[in-house]
PDB file of C-alpha atoms in Angstrom:
ATOM      1  CA  UNK L  15      98.197  55.215  66.334  1.00 71.00           C
ATOM      2  CA  UNK L  16      96.139  53.501  68.675  1.00 79.00           C
ATOM      3  CA  UNK L  17      92.120  53.774  68.144  1.00 88.00           C
ATOM      4  CA  UNK L  18      91.622  54.969  71.778  1.00 94.00           C
ATOM      5  CA  UNK L  19      94.387  56.607  73.691  1.00 94.00           C
ATOM      6  CA  UNK L  20      94.281  57.836  77.170  1.00 94.00           C
ATOM      7  CA  UNK L  21      96.412  59.704  79.783  1.00 86.00           C
ATOM      8  CA  UNK L  22      99.008  56.907  81.069  1.00 77.00           C
ATOM      9  CA  UNK L  23      98.528  57.771  84.680  1.00 85.00           C
ATOM     10  CA  UNK L  24      98.685  56.744  87.426  1.00 92.00           C
ATOM     11  CA  UNK L  25      96.953  59.959  89.073  1.00 95.00           C
ATOM     12  CA  UNK L  26      97.787  60.244  92.547  1.00 96.00           C
ATOM     13  CA  UNK L  27      95.712  63.123  94.029  1.00 97.00           C
ATOM     14  CA  UNK L  28      94.447  64.357  97.792  1.00 97.00           C
ATOM     15  CA  UNK L  29      90.824  64.189  98.944  1.00 98.00           C
ATOM     16  CA  UNK L  30      88.675  67.120  97.624  1.00 97.00           C
ATOM     17  CA  UNK L  31      90.948  67.881  94.421  1.00 97.00           C
ATOM     18  CA  UNK L  32      90.080  68.261  91.022  1.00 98.00           C
ATOM     19  CA  UNK L  33      91.012  65.804  88.325  1.00 97.00           C
ATOM     20  CA  UNK L  34      90.797  65.517  84.638  1.00 96.00           C
ATOM     21  CA  UNK L  35      91.479  62.726  82.409  1.00 95.00           C
ATOM     22  CA  UNK L  36      92.110  63.119  78.650  1.00 95.00           C
ATOM     23  CA  UNK L  37      91.141  60.642  75.902  1.00 96.00           C
ATOM     24  CA  UNK L  38      91.789  60.761  72.098  1.00 96.00           C
ATOM     25  CA  UNK L  39      90.318  58.778  69.405  1.00 94.00           C
ATOM     26  CA  UNK L  40      91.457  58.175  65.792  1.00 92.00           C
ATOM     27  CA  UNK L  41      88.515  56.972  63.880  1.00 86.00           C
ATOM     28  CA  UNK L  42      86.256  59.856  62.883  1.00 84.00           C
ATOM     29  CA  UNK L  43      83.579  57.162  62.065  1.00 82.00           C
ATOM     30  CA  UNK L  44      83.161  56.747  65.929  1.00 84.00           C
ATOM     31  CA  UNK L  45      79.413  57.430  67.117  1.00 82.00           C
ATOM     32  CA  UNK L  46      79.268  57.244  70.691  1.00 88.00           C
ATOM     33  CA  UNK L  47      81.398  57.585  73.616  1.00 92.00           C
ATOM     34  CA  UNK L  48      81.478  56.516  77.182  1.00 94.00           C
ATOM     35  CA  UNK L  49      83.257  56.412  80.361  1.00 96.00           C
ATOM     36  CA  UNK L  50      83.678  53.113  82.275  1.00 96.00           C
ATOM     37  CA  UNK L  51      85.189  52.522  85.688  1.00 97.00           C
ATOM     38  CA  UNK L  52      86.813  49.400  87.042  1.00 95.00           C
ATOM     39  CA  UNK L  53      88.015  48.976  90.428  1.00 95.00           C
ATOM     40  CA  UNK L  54      90.595  46.915  91.537  1.00 91.00           C
ATOM     41  CA  UNK L  55      90.189  43.209  90.699  1.00 88.00           C
ATOM     42  CA  UNK L  56      86.658  43.887  89.841  1.00 92.00           C
ATOM     43  CA  UNK L  57      84.851  43.966  86.391  1.00 94.00           C
ATOM     44  CA  UNK L  58      84.375  47.309  84.418  1.00 95.00           C
ATOM     45  CA  UNK L  59      81.102  49.061  85.028  1.00 95.00           C
ATOM     46  CA  UNK L  60      79.499  52.161  82.929  1.00 93.00           C
ATOM     47  CA  UNK L  61      80.106  55.310  84.431  1.00 95.00           C
ATOM     48  CA  UNK L  62      78.543  57.765  82.029  1.00 94.00           C
ATOM     49  CA  UNK L  63      77.944  58.164  78.425  1.00 91.00           C
ATOM     50  CA  UNK L  64      79.401  61.555  76.853  1.00 93.00           C
ATOM     51  CA  UNK L  65      77.034  63.459  74.993  1.00 87.00           C
ATOM     52  CA  UNK L  66      77.997  66.290  72.171  1.00 87.00           C
ATOM     53  CA  UNK L  67      76.646  69.158  74.439  1.00 87.00           C
ATOM     54  CA  UNK L  68      78.610  67.589  77.412  1.00 88.00           C
ATOM     55  CA  UNK L  69      76.941  66.296  80.338  1.00 93.00           C
ATOM     56  CA  UNK L  70      77.399  66.188  83.999  1.00 94.00           C
ATOM     57  CA  UNK L  71      76.259  63.460  86.853  1.00 94.00           C
ATOM     58  CA  UNK L  72      77.017  65.019  90.226  1.00 96.00           C
ATOM     59  CA  UNK L  73      80.824  65.267  90.708  1.00 97.00           C
ATOM     60  CA  UNK L  74      81.380  63.936  87.121  1.00 98.00           C
ATOM     61  CA  UNK L  75      81.638  66.211  84.170  1.00 97.00           C
ATOM     62  CA  UNK L  76      81.933  64.358  80.654  1.00 97.00           C
ATOM     63  CA  UNK L  77      82.914  66.354  77.150  1.00 96.00           C
ATOM     64  CA  UNK L  78      83.296  65.485  73.699  1.00 95.00           C
ATOM     65  CA  UNK L  79      84.969  67.660  71.004  1.00 94.00           C
ATOM     66  CA  UNK L  80      84.366  65.887  67.729  1.00 92.00           C
ATOM     67  CA  UNK L  81      86.279  68.218  65.757  1.00 92.00           C
ATOM     68  CA  UNK L  82      89.516  67.199  67.823  1.00 93.00           C
ATOM     69  CA  UNK L  83      88.494  63.601  68.519  1.00 94.00           C
ATOM     70  CA  UNK L  84      88.757  64.320  72.134  1.00 94.00           C
ATOM     71  CA  UNK L  85      86.907  63.279  75.162  1.00 96.00           C
ATOM     72  CA  UNK L  86      87.229  64.676  78.628  1.00 96.00           C
ATOM     73  CA  UNK L  87      86.213  63.407  82.254  1.00 97.00           C
ATOM     74  CA  UNK L  88      86.455  65.932  85.168  1.00 97.00           C
ATOM     75  CA  UNK L  89      86.010  64.689  88.813  1.00 98.00           C
ATOM     76  CA  UNK L  90      85.544  67.624  91.370  1.00 98.00           C
ATOM     77  CA  UNK L  91      85.853  67.182  95.221  1.00 98.00           C
ATOM     78  CA  UNK L  92      87.691  63.645  94.702  1.00 98.00           C
ATOM     79  CA  UNK L  93      86.498  61.044  97.393  1.00 97.00           C
ATOM     80  CA  UNK L  94      88.676  58.015  98.314  1.00 97.00           C
ATOM     81  CA  UNK L  95      85.999  55.924  96.701  1.00 97.00           C
ATOM     82  CA  UNK L  96      86.751  57.331  93.140  1.00 98.00           C
ATOM     83  CA  UNK L  97      89.977  55.323  93.615  1.00 97.00           C
ATOM     84  CA  UNK L  98      89.748  52.931  90.061  1.00 97.00           C
ATOM     85  CA  UNK L  99      90.696  52.808  86.555  1.00 96.00           C
ATOM     86  CA  UNK L 100      88.875  54.866  84.449  1.00 97.00           C
ATOM     87  CA  UNK L 101      88.265  53.573  80.879  1.00 96.00           C
ATOM     88  CA  UNK L 102      87.585  55.596  77.853  1.00 96.00           C
ATOM     89  CA  UNK L 103      85.270  53.693  75.429  1.00 94.00           C
ATOM     90  CA  UNK L 104      84.325  54.470  71.805  1.00 91.00           C
ATOM     91  CA  UNK L 105      81.511  53.094  69.912  1.00 85.00           C
ATOM     92  CA  UNK L 106      82.591  52.662  66.262  1.00 75.00           C
ATOM     93  CA  UNK L 107      79.744  51.282  63.645  1.00 70.00           C
ATOM     94  CA  UNK L 108      81.223  48.813  61.142  1.00 66.00           C
ATOM     95  CA  UNK L 109      78.440  48.029  58.828  1.00 63.00           C
ATOM     96  CA  UNK L 110      75.303  47.623  60.904  1.00 60.00           C
ATOM     97  CA  UNK L 111      77.430  46.133  63.988  1.00 64.00           C
ATOM     98  CA  UNK L 112      78.944  48.565  66.506  1.00 69.00           C
ATOM     99  CA  UNK L 113      82.283  47.678  68.171  1.00 74.00           C
ATOM    100  CA  UNK L 114      83.036  48.858  71.719  1.00 84.00           C
ATOM    101  CA  UNK L 115      86.634  49.969  71.699  1.00 87.00           C
ATOM    102  CA  UNK L 116      88.416  50.344  74.936  1.00 92.00           C
ATOM    103  CA  UNK L 117      91.393  52.476  76.021  1.00 94.00           C
ATOM    104  CA  UNK L 118      94.049  51.130  78.420  1.00 93.00           C
ATOM    105  CA  UNK L 119      92.416  53.155  81.114  1.00 94.00           C
ATOM    106  CA  UNK L 120      93.899  55.707  83.696  1.00 95.00           C
ATOM    107  CA  UNK L 121      94.361  54.640  87.234  1.00 95.00           C
ATOM    108  CA  UNK L 122      93.288  57.292  89.908  1.00 96.00           C
ATOM    109  CA  UNK L 123      94.487  56.979  93.601  1.00 97.00           C
ATOM    110  CA  UNK L 124      92.812  59.402  95.847  1.00 97.00           C
ATOM    111  CA  UNK L 125      94.640  59.682  99.069  1.00 96.00           C
ATOM    112  CA  UNK L 126      93.513  60.998 102.498  1.00 95.00           C
TER     113      UNK L 126
ATOM    114  CA  UNK Y   5      71.164  37.136  91.853  1.00 55.00           C
ATOM    115  CA  UNK Y   6      74.067  38.967  90.238  1.00 70.00           C
ATOM    116  CA  UNK Y   7      73.485  39.786  86.660  1.00 93.00           C
ATOM    117  CA  UNK Y   8      76.153  38.172  84.895  1.00 96.00           C
ATOM    118  CA  UNK Y   9      77.746  35.055  86.545  1.00 96.00           C
ATOM    119  CA  UNK Y  10      81.041  33.618  85.423  1.00 97.00           C
ATOM    120  CA  UNK Y  11      82.619  30.060  86.491  1.00 97.00           C
ATOM    121  CA  UNK Y  12      85.157  29.333  87.399  1.00 97.00           C
ATOM    122  CA  UNK Y  13      86.617  32.542  88.906  1.00 96.00           C
ATOM    123  CA  UNK Y  14      89.940  31.148  89.086  1.00 96.00           C
ATOM    124  CA  UNK Y  15      91.483  28.483  86.417  1.00 95.00           C
ATOM    125  CA  UNK Y  16      95.026  27.146  86.073  1.00 94.00           C
ATOM    126  CA  UNK Y  17      95.919  24.676  83.292  1.00 92.00           C
ATOM    127  CA  UNK Y  18      98.408  23.096  81.337  1.00 89.00           C
ATOM    128  CA  UNK Y  19      99.150  23.625  77.871  1.00 87.00           C
ATOM    129  CA  UNK Y  20      97.610  20.105  76.941  1.00 87.00           C
ATOM    130  CA  UNK Y  21      94.534  20.423  78.991  1.00 88.00           C
ATOM    131  CA  UNK Y  22      90.897  21.090  77.717  1.00 93.00           C
ATOM    132  CA  UNK Y  23      88.800  23.427  79.991  1.00 95.00           C
ATOM    133  CA  UNK Y  24      85.721  25.540  79.699  1.00 97.00           C
ATOM    134  CA  UNK Y  25      84.645  28.858  80.933  1.00 98.00           C
ATOM    135  CA  UNK Y  26      81.042  29.190  81.807  1.00 98.00           C
ATOM    136  CA  UNK Y  27      78.928  32.582  81.573  1.00 98.00           C
ATOM    137  CA  UNK Y  28      75.304  32.864  82.698  1.00 97.00           C
ATOM    138  CA  UNK Y  29      73.140  36.279  82.576  1.00 96.00           C
ATOM    139  CA  UNK Y  30      70.139  36.892  84.231  1.00 94.00           C
ATOM    140  CA  UNK Y  31      69.223  40.009  82.704  1.00 93.00           C
ATOM    141  CA  UNK Y  32      67.138  39.019  79.679  1.00 92.00           C
ATOM    142  CA  UNK Y  33      69.475  40.377  77.361  1.00 91.00           C
ATOM    143  CA  UNK Y  34      70.213  39.218  73.739  1.00 89.00           C
ATOM    144  CA  UNK Y  35      73.702  39.734  73.163  1.00 90.00           C
ATOM    145  CA  UNK Y  36      76.852  38.283  74.927  1.00 92.00           C
ATOM    146  CA  UNK Y  37      80.605  38.750  74.610  1.00 92.00           C
ATOM    147  CA  UNK Y  38      83.856  37.393  75.802  1.00 95.00           C
ATOM    148  CA  UNK Y  39      86.374  39.918  76.266  1.00 94.00           C
ATOM    149  CA  UNK Y  40      90.251  39.239  77.093  1.00 96.00           C
ATOM    150  CA  UNK Y  41      91.927  41.591  79.657  1.00 95.00           C
ATOM    151  CA  UNK Y  42      95.865  41.330  79.929  1.00 93.00           C
ATOM    152  CA  UNK Y  43      98.114  43.391  82.101  1.00 86.00           C
ATOM    153  CA  UNK Y  44      98.966  46.607  80.712  1.00 79.00           C
ATOM    154  CA  UNK Y  45      96.782  46.154  77.634  1.00 87.00           C
ATOM    155  CA  UNK Y  46      93.218  47.416  76.831  1.00 90.00           C
ATOM    156  CA  UNK Y  47      90.321  45.085  76.780  1.00 92.00           C
ATOM    157  CA  UNK Y  48      90.309  43.092  73.744  1.00 91.00           C
ATOM    158  CA  UNK Y  49      86.903  41.907  72.125  1.00 90.00           C
ATOM    159  CA  UNK Y  50      86.899  38.109  71.337  1.00 93.00           C
ATOM    160  CA  UNK Y  51      83.411  37.175  70.414  1.00 92.00           C
ATOM    161  CA  UNK Y  52      80.097  38.559  69.869  1.00 89.00           C
ATOM    162  CA  UNK Y  53      76.941  36.681  70.054  1.00 90.00           C
ATOM    163  CA  UNK Y  54      73.546  38.617  69.160  1.00 84.00           C
ATOM    164  CA  UNK Y  55      70.370  36.279  69.455  1.00 82.00           C
ATOM    165  CA  UNK Y  56      72.666  33.122  69.841  1.00 80.00           C
ATOM    166  CA  UNK Y  57      74.205  33.876  66.529  1.00 81.00           C
ATOM    167  CA  UNK Y  58      77.799  34.644  66.319  1.00 82.00           C
ATOM    168  CA  UNK Y  59      78.101  37.940  64.682  1.00 79.00           C
ATOM    169  CA  UNK Y  60      82.000  38.797  65.376  1.00 76.00           C
ATOM    170  CA  UNK Y  61      85.079  36.641  65.755  1.00 76.00           C
ATOM    171  CA  UNK Y  62      87.784  39.134  66.280  1.00 77.00           C
ATOM    172  CA  UNK Y  63      90.866  36.873  64.758  1.00 84.00           C
ATOM    173  CA  UNK Y  64      90.752  34.988  67.718  1.00 92.00           C
ATOM    174  CA  UNK Y  65      93.139  31.765  67.425  1.00 93.00           C
ATOM    175  CA  UNK Y  66      91.110  28.544  67.087  1.00 93.00           C
ATOM    176  CA  UNK Y  67      92.479  27.059  70.534  1.00 95.00           C
ATOM    177  CA  UNK Y  68      89.548  29.408  71.844  1.00 96.00           C
ATOM    178  CA  UNK Y  69      86.045  27.944  70.658  1.00 95.00           C
ATOM    179  CA  UNK Y  70      82.914  29.633  71.819  1.00 96.00           C
ATOM    180  CA  UNK Y  71      79.489  28.182  72.310  1.00 96.00           C
ATOM    181  CA  UNK Y  72      76.058  29.926  72.678  1.00 95.00           C
ATOM    182  CA  UNK Y  73      73.346  27.328  73.393  1.00 94.00           C
ATOM    183  CA  UNK Y  74      70.793  29.924  74.237  1.00 92.00           C
ATOM    184  CA  UNK Y  75      70.631  33.697  74.737  1.00 89.00           C
ATOM    185  CA  UNK Y  76      71.371  33.380  78.725  1.00 94.00           C
ATOM    186  CA  UNK Y  77      74.569  31.110  78.420  1.00 96.00           C
ATOM    187  CA  UNK Y  78      78.006  31.369  76.776  1.00 97.00           C
ATOM    188  CA  UNK Y  79      81.001  29.317  76.855  1.00 97.00           C
ATOM    189  CA  UNK Y  80      84.485  29.393  76.072  1.00 97.00           C
ATOM    190  CA  UNK Y  81      86.306  25.942  75.302  1.00 97.00           C
ATOM    191  CA  UNK Y  82      89.845  26.096  75.766  1.00 96.00           C
ATOM    192  CA  UNK Y  83      92.383  23.656  74.352  1.00 93.00           C
ATOM    193  CA  UNK Y  84      96.223  23.676  73.790  1.00 93.00           C
ATOM    194  CA  UNK Y  85      96.400  26.881  75.317  1.00 93.00           C
ATOM    195  CA  UNK Y  86      99.875  29.000  75.598  1.00 94.00           C
ATOM    196  CA  UNK Y  87     101.247  30.718  78.410  1.00 93.00           C
ATOM    197  CA  UNK Y  88     100.693  33.943  76.791  1.00 93.00           C
ATOM    198  CA  UNK Y  89      96.778  33.185  76.930  1.00 95.00           C
ATOM    199  CA  UNK Y  90      96.993  33.763  80.637  1.00 96.00           C
ATOM    200  CA  UNK Y  91      94.750  36.657  81.398  1.00 96.00           C
ATOM    201  CA  UNK Y  92      91.376  38.016  82.881  1.00 96.00           C
ATOM    202  CA  UNK Y  93      88.580  36.556  80.514  1.00 97.00           C
ATOM    203  CA  UNK Y  94      85.655  38.651  80.846  1.00 97.00           C
ATOM    204  CA  UNK Y  95      81.839  38.021  79.834  1.00 96.00           C
ATOM    205  CA  UNK Y  96      79.192  40.482  79.258  1.00 94.00           C
ATOM    206  CA  UNK Y  97      75.941  41.095  78.121  1.00 92.00           C
ATOM    207  CA  UNK Y  98      73.772  43.822  76.932  1.00 89.00           C
ATOM    208  CA  UNK Y  99      70.296  44.444  75.588  1.00 84.00           C
ATOM    209  CA  UNK Y 100      71.107  43.864  71.921  1.00 71.00           C
ATOM    210  CA  UNK Y 101      73.991  44.574  69.864  1.00 64.00           C
ATOM    211  CA  UNK Y 102      75.872  47.498  71.434  1.00 59.00           C
ATOM    212  CA  UNK Y 103      75.152  50.015  69.274  1.00 52.00           C
ATOM    213  CA  UNK Y 104      72.343  51.750  70.954  1.00 56.00           C
ATOM    214  CA  UNK Y 105      73.330  52.493  74.700  1.00 65.00           C
ATOM    215  CA  UNK Y 106      77.058  51.054  74.881  1.00 70.00           C
ATOM    216  CA  UNK Y 107      76.241  49.721  78.097  1.00 84.00           C
ATOM    217  CA  UNK Y 108      77.702  46.155  78.805  1.00 89.00           C
ATOM    218  CA  UNK Y 109      77.248  44.530  81.910  1.00 92.00           C
ATOM    219  CA  UNK Y 110      80.221  42.310  82.801  1.00 95.00           C
ATOM    220  CA  UNK Y 111      80.693  39.320  85.013  1.00 96.00           C
ATOM    221  CA  UNK Y 112      83.400  39.376  87.443  1.00 95.00           C
ATOM    222  CA  UNK Y 113      85.990  37.574  85.120  1.00 96.00           C
ATOM    223  CA  UNK Y 114      87.559  34.052  84.995  1.00 97.00           C
ATOM    224  CA  UNK Y 115      91.367  34.635  85.743  1.00 96.00           C
ATOM    225  CA  UNK Y 116      93.121  31.790  83.621  1.00 96.00           C
ATOM    226  CA  UNK Y 117      96.956  30.985  84.328  1.00 95.00           C
ATOM    227  CA  UNK Y 118      98.518  28.506  81.566  1.00 94.00           C
ATOM    228  CA  UNK Y 119     101.539  26.705  82.891  1.00 92.00           C
TER     229      UNK Y 119
END
């Protein structure tokens, strides 16, 4: 089983739609969780951290379920500019060193 | 000035060539990383340097050789590569080892093609 698994995608949605991405991680020693965004032919950038209590940033809501080892990202009122690949990232501590493990990403395409 | 700069942006090389990728960060960070991104695969960590010391070598073949002369510069020396090494090589930096905030700042990458 891969350490970080995401929905295969691609997700093709109309503008204004609500879309949800799921991610599971296999290592229960994982400590921190993040969503990164990567635009086509660009570098990944941090979108938001994911906190145990869930957190919201504008139209974006991230949730974590440690018991199920599951992370989600909800995007409301999708915009054309949300089109990108969304990477689920898990920080797993190995001794005193953290390792950021990336999922393959889920591609989102928002259409007019 | 962008935070993390990589050169060259594109590189085509033969299997017998020797080339180097360069990365420079202007963010005052102490940790720098090399990642490999291949089509349909997740980002793969290659090397980590923390305060100029290599703290991770993720089972990378010896035909890839990193060098970190100071906290702002990172190189990836390439020699006798294979066609399967063709990929996007991303450099990143962070405040210190990423255990804390998880925020990496990536460069735009060097797209490598090995013929």
